[in-house]
């Protein structure tokens, strides 16, 4: 699907794996091998999530991606399944040009095609840039959640 400024959105392909990996690393810094392994599992059909990935490209350059899943529940939603934006990233030089909007639009269309009537996402509390981007695309903030963890010790 071609949108504004010649940006095309389409499902990710195995040839996109290196670019997708670099963008994942930019969004979720960590061990590059971890991203490579997750991408390999996705293309092998072994990943539980994401269930689909959409990339945005212009003139053959991958500018961003959206990872989407179906969840049985999402905060603030009353239907099931819910389309869920698991990850969303646009390279800095392509931001504020409609690339993120096109990715989310394509993700919403995928979710509708799966029978969803609601679409959800999340971001970390301190990520105000992401929160603003979500609001600009019509998302309503429904909850703020603090997550906790405890390591279980042997008795």
CSV table of N, CA, C and O in Angstrom, one decimal, residues 100-155:
chain,number,residue,atom,x,y,z
A,100,UNK,N,5.0,6.8,10.5
A,100,UNK,CA,4.3,6.1,11.6
A,100,UNK,C,2.8,5.9,11.5
A,100,UNK,O,2.3,4.9,11.8
A,101,UNK,N,2.2,7.0,11.0
A,101,UNK,CA,0.8,6.9,10.7
A,101,UNK,C,0.4,5.8,9.7
A,101,UNK,O,-0.5,5.1,9.9
A,102,UNK,N,1.2,5.7,8.7
A,102,UNK,CA,0.9,4.7,7.7
A,102,UNK,C,1.1,3.3,8.2
A,102,UNK,O,0.4,2.3,7.9
A,103,UNK,N,2.2,3.1,9.1
A,103,UNK,CA,2.4,1.8,9.7
A,103,UNK,C,1.2,1.4,10.6
A,103,UNK,O,0.7,0.3,10.6
A,104,UNK,N,0.7,2.4,11.4
A,104,UNK,CA,-0.4,2.1,12.3
A,104,UNK,C,-1.7,1.8,11.5
A,104,UNK,O,-2.4,0.9,11.8
A,105,UNK,N,-1.9,2.6,10.4
A,105,UNK,CA,-3.0,2.4,9.6
A,105,UNK,C,-3.0,0.9,9.0
A,105,UNK,O,-4.0,0.2,9.0
A,106,UNK,N,-1.9,0.5,8.5
A,106,UNK,CA,-1.7,-0.9,8.0
A,106,UNK,C,-1.9,-1.9,9.1
A,106,UNK,O,-2.6,-2.9,8.8
A,107,UNK,N,-1.4,-1.6,10.3
A,107,UNK,CA,-1.6,-2.5,11.4
A,107,UNK,C,-3.1,-2.6,11.8
A,107,UNK,O,-3.6,-3.7,12.0
A,108,UNK,N,-3.8,-1.5,11.8
A,108,UNK,CA,-5.2,-1.5,12.1
A,108,UNK,C,-6.0,-2.3,11.0
A,108,UNK,O,-6.9,-3.1,11.4
A,109,UNK,N,-5.7,-2.1,9.8
A,109,UNK,CA,-6.3,-2.9,8.7
A,109,UNK,C,-6.1,-4.4,8.9
A,109,UNK,O,-7.0,-5.2,8.7
A,110,UNK,N,-4.9,-4.8,9.3
A,110,UNK,CA,-4.6,-6.2,9.5
A,110,UNK,C,-5.5,-6.7,10.7
A,110,UNK,O,-6.1,-7.8,10.6
A,111,UNK,N,-5.6,-5.9,11.8
A,111,UNK,CA,-6.4,-6.3,12.9
A,111,UNK,C,-7.9,-6.4,12.6
A,111,UNK,O,-8.6,-7.4,12.9
A,112,UNK,N,-8.4,-5.5,11.8
A,112,UNK,CA,-9.8,-5.6,11.3
A,112,UNK,C,-10.0,-6.8,10.5
A,112,UNK,O,-11.0,-7.5,10.6
A,113,UNK,N,-9.0,-7.2,9.7
A,113,UNK,CA,-9.1,-8.4,8.9
A,113,UNK,C,-9.1,-9.7,9.7
A,113,UNK,O,-9.5,-10.7,9.3
A,114,UNK,N,-8.7,-9.6,11.0
A,114,UNK,CA,-8.7,-10.7,11.9
A,114,UNK,C,-9.9,-10.7,12.8
A,114,UNK,O,-10.1,-11.5,13.7
A,115,UNK,N,-10.9,-9.8,12.5
A,115,UNK,CA,-12.1,-9.7,13.2
A,115,UNK,C,-12.1,-8.8,14.4
A,115,UNK,O,-13.0,-8.8,15.2
A,116,UNK,N,-11.0,-8.0,14.6
A,116,UNK,CA,-10.9,-7.1,15.8
A,116,UNK,C,-11.8,-5.9,15.6
A,116,UNK,O,-11.9,-5.3,14.5
A,117,UNK,N,-12.4,-5.4,16.7
A,117,UNK,CA,-13.1,-4.1,16.6
A,117,UNK,C,-12.4,-3.1,17.5
A,117,UNK,O,-12.8,-1.9,17.5
A,118,UNK,N,-11.3,-3.5,18.2
A,118,UNK,CA,-10.5,-2.6,19.0
A,118,UNK,C,-9.0,-2.8,18.7
A,118,UNK,O,-8.6,-4.0,18.4
A,119,UNK,N,-8.2,-1.8,18.9
A,119,UNK,CA,-6.8,-1.9,18.7
A,119,UNK,C,-6.1,-1.2,19.9
A,119,UNK,O,-6.5,-0.1,20.3
A,120,UNK,N,-5.1,-1.8,20.4
A,120,UNK,CA,-4.5,-1.3,21.6
A,120,UNK,C,-2.9,-1.3,21.5
A,120,UNK,O,-2.4,-1.9,20.6
A,121,UNK,N,-2.3,-0.6,22.4
A,121,UNK,CA,-0.9,-0.5,22.5
A,121,UNK,C,-0.4,-0.1,23.9
A,121,UNK,O,-1.3,0.2,24.7
A,122,UNK,N,0.8,0.1,24.1
A,122,UNK,CA,1.3,0.6,25.4
A,122,UNK,C,2.7,1.3,25.1
A,122,UNK,O,3.3,1.2,24.1
A,123,UNK,N,3.1,2.0,26.1
A,123,UNK,CA,4.4,2.6,26.1
A,123,UNK,C,4.8,2.8,27.6
A,123,UNK,O,4.0,2.8,28.5
A,124,UNK,N,6.1,2.9,27.8
A,124,UNK,CA,6.6,3.1,29.1
A,124,UNK,C,6.2,4.5,29.6
A,124,UNK,O,6.0,5.4,28.8
A,125,UNK,N,6.0,4.6,30.9
A,125,UNK,CA,5.5,5.8,31.6
A,125,UNK,C,6.3,7.1,31.2
A,125,UNK,O,5.7,8.1,30.8
A,126,UNK,N,7.6,7.0,31.1
A,126,UNK,CA,8.4,8.1,30.8
A,126,UNK,C,8.6,8.4,29.3
A,126,UNK,O,9.1,9.5,29.0
A,127,UNK,N,8.1,7.6,28.5
A,127,UNK,CA,8.2,7.8,27.0
A,127,UNK,C,7.1,8.7,26.5
A,127,UNK,O,6.1,8.3,25.9
A,128,UNK,N,7.2,10.0,26.8
A,128,UNK,CA,6.2,11.0,26.4
A,128,UNK,C,6.1,11.2,24.9
A,128,UNK,O,5.0,11.5,24.4
A,129,UNK,N,7.2,11.0,24.2
A,129,UNK,CA,7.2,11.1,22.8
A,129,UNK,C,6.3,10.1,22.2
A,129,UNK,O,5.4,10.4,21.3
A,130,UNK,N,6.4,8.8,22.6
A,130,UNK,CA,5.5,7.8,22.2
A,130,UNK,C,4.1,8.0,22.6
A,130,UNK,O,3.2,7.8,21.8
A,131,UNK,N,3.9,8.5,23.8
A,131,UNK,CA,2.5,8.8,24.2
A,131,UNK,C,1.9,9.8,23.4
A,131,UNK,O,0.7,9.7,23.0
A,132,UNK,N,2.6,10.9,23.1
A,132,UNK,CA,2.1,11.9,22.2
A,132,UNK,C,1.8,11.4,20.8
A,132,UNK,O,0.8,11.8,20.2
A,133,UNK,N,2.7,10.5,20.3
A,133,UNK,CA,2.4,10.0,18.9
A,133,UNK,C,1.2,9.1,18.9
A,133,UNK,O,0.4,9.2,18.0
A,134,UNK,N,0.9,8.3,20.0
A,134,UNK,CA,-0.3,7.5,20.1
A,134,UNK,C,-1.5,8.4,20.1
A,134,UNK,O,-2.5,8.1,19.4
A,135,UNK,N,-1.5,9.4,20.9
A,135,UNK,CA,-2.6,10.3,21.0
A,135,UNK,C,-2.9,11.0,19.6
A,135,UNK,O,-4.1,11.1,19.2
A,136,UNK,N,-1.9,11.4,18.9
A,136,UNK,CA,-2.0,12.0,17.6
A,136,UNK,C,-2.7,11.1,16.6
A,136,UNK,O,-3.3,11.6,15.7
A,137,UNK,N,-2.6,9.8,16.8
A,137,UNK,CA,-3.2,8.8,15.9
A,137,UNK,C,-4.5,8.3,16.4
A,137,UNK,O,-5.1,7.4,15.9
A,138,UNK,N,-5.1,9.0,17.4
A,138,UNK,CA,-6.4,8.6,17.9
A,138,UNK,C,-6.5,7.7,19.0
A,138,UNK,O,-7.6,7.3,19.4
A,139,UNK,N,-5.4,7.2,19.6
A,139,UNK,CA,-5.4,6.4,20.8
A,139,UNK,C,-5.9,7.2,22.0
A,139,UNK,O,-5.5,8.3,22.1
A,140,UNK,N,-6.7,6.6,22.8
A,140,UNK,CA,-7.1,7.1,24.1
A,140,UNK,C,-6.2,6.5,25.2
A,140,UNK,O,-6.1,5.2,25.2
A,141,UNK,N,-5.7,7.3,26.1
A,141,UNK,CA,-5.0,6.7,27.2
A,141,UNK,C,-6.0,6.2,28.2
A,141,UNK,O,-6.9,6.9,28.6
A,142,UNK,N,-5.9,4.9,28.6
A,142,UNK,CA,-6.9,4.3,29.4
A,142,UNK,C,-6.4,3.9,30.8
A,142,UNK,O,-7.3,3.8,31.8
A,143,UNK,N,-5.2,3.7,31.0
A,143,UNK,CA,-4.6,3.2,32.3
A,143,UNK,C,-3.2,3.5,32.4
A,143,UNK,O,-2.5,3.5,31.4
A,144,UNK,N,-2.7,3.6,33.6
A,144,UNK,CA,-1.2,3.6,33.9
A,144,UNK,C,-1.0,2.5,34.8
A,144,UNK,O,-1.6,2.4,35.8
A,145,UNK,N,-0.1,1.6,34.4
A,145,UNK,CA,0.2,0.4,35.2
A,145,UNK,C,1.6,0.3,35.6
A,145,UNK,O,2.5,0.6,34.8
A,146,UNK,N,1.8,-0.1,36.8
A,146,UNK,CA,3.2,-0.3,37.3
A,146,UNK,C,3.3,-1.9,37.4
A,146,UNK,O,2.5,-2.5,37.9
A,147,UNK,N,4.4,-2.4,36.8
A,147,UNK,CA,4.6,-3.8,36.8
A,147,UNK,C,5.7,-4.1,37.8
A,147,UNK,O,6.7,-3.4,38.0
A,148,UNK,N,5.5,-5.3,38.5
A,148,UNK,CA,6.4,-5.7,39.5
A,148,UNK,C,6.9,-7.1,39.2
A,148,UNK,O,6.3,-7.8,38.5
A,149,UNK,N,8.1,-7.4,39.8
A,149,UNK,CA,8.7,-8.7,39.6
A,149,UNK,C,9.3,-9.1,40.9
A,149,UNK,O,9.8,-8.3,41.7
A,150,UNK,N,9.3,-10.4,41.2
A,150,UNK,CA,9.9,-10.9,42.4
A,150,UNK,C,10.6,-12.3,42.0
A,150,UNK,O,9.9,-13.1,41.4
A,151,UNK,N,11.8,-12.5,42.3
A,151,UNK,CA,12.5,-13.7,42.1
A,151,UNK,C,12.1,-14.7,43.2
A,151,UNK,O,12.2,-14.3,44.4
A,152,UNK,N,11.6,-15.8,42.8
A,152,UNK,CA,11.2,-16.8,43.8
A,152,UNK,C,12.4,-17.6,44.3
A,152,UNK,O,13.2,-18.1,43.5
A,153,UNK,N,12.6,-17.7,45.6
A,153,UNK,CA,13.7,-18.4,46.2
A,153,UNK,C,13.3,-19.8,46.6
A,153,UNK,O,12.1,-20.0,46.9
A,154,UNK,N,14.2,-20.7,46.6
A,154,UNK,CA,14.0,-22.0,47.0
A,154,UNK,C,13.8,-22.0,48.6
A,154,UNK,O,14.4,-21.2,49.2
A,155,UNK,N,12.9,-22.8,49.1
A,155,UNK,CA,12.6,-22.8,50.5
A,155,UNK,C,13.8,-23.2,51.4
A,155,UNK,O,14.7,-23.8,51.0
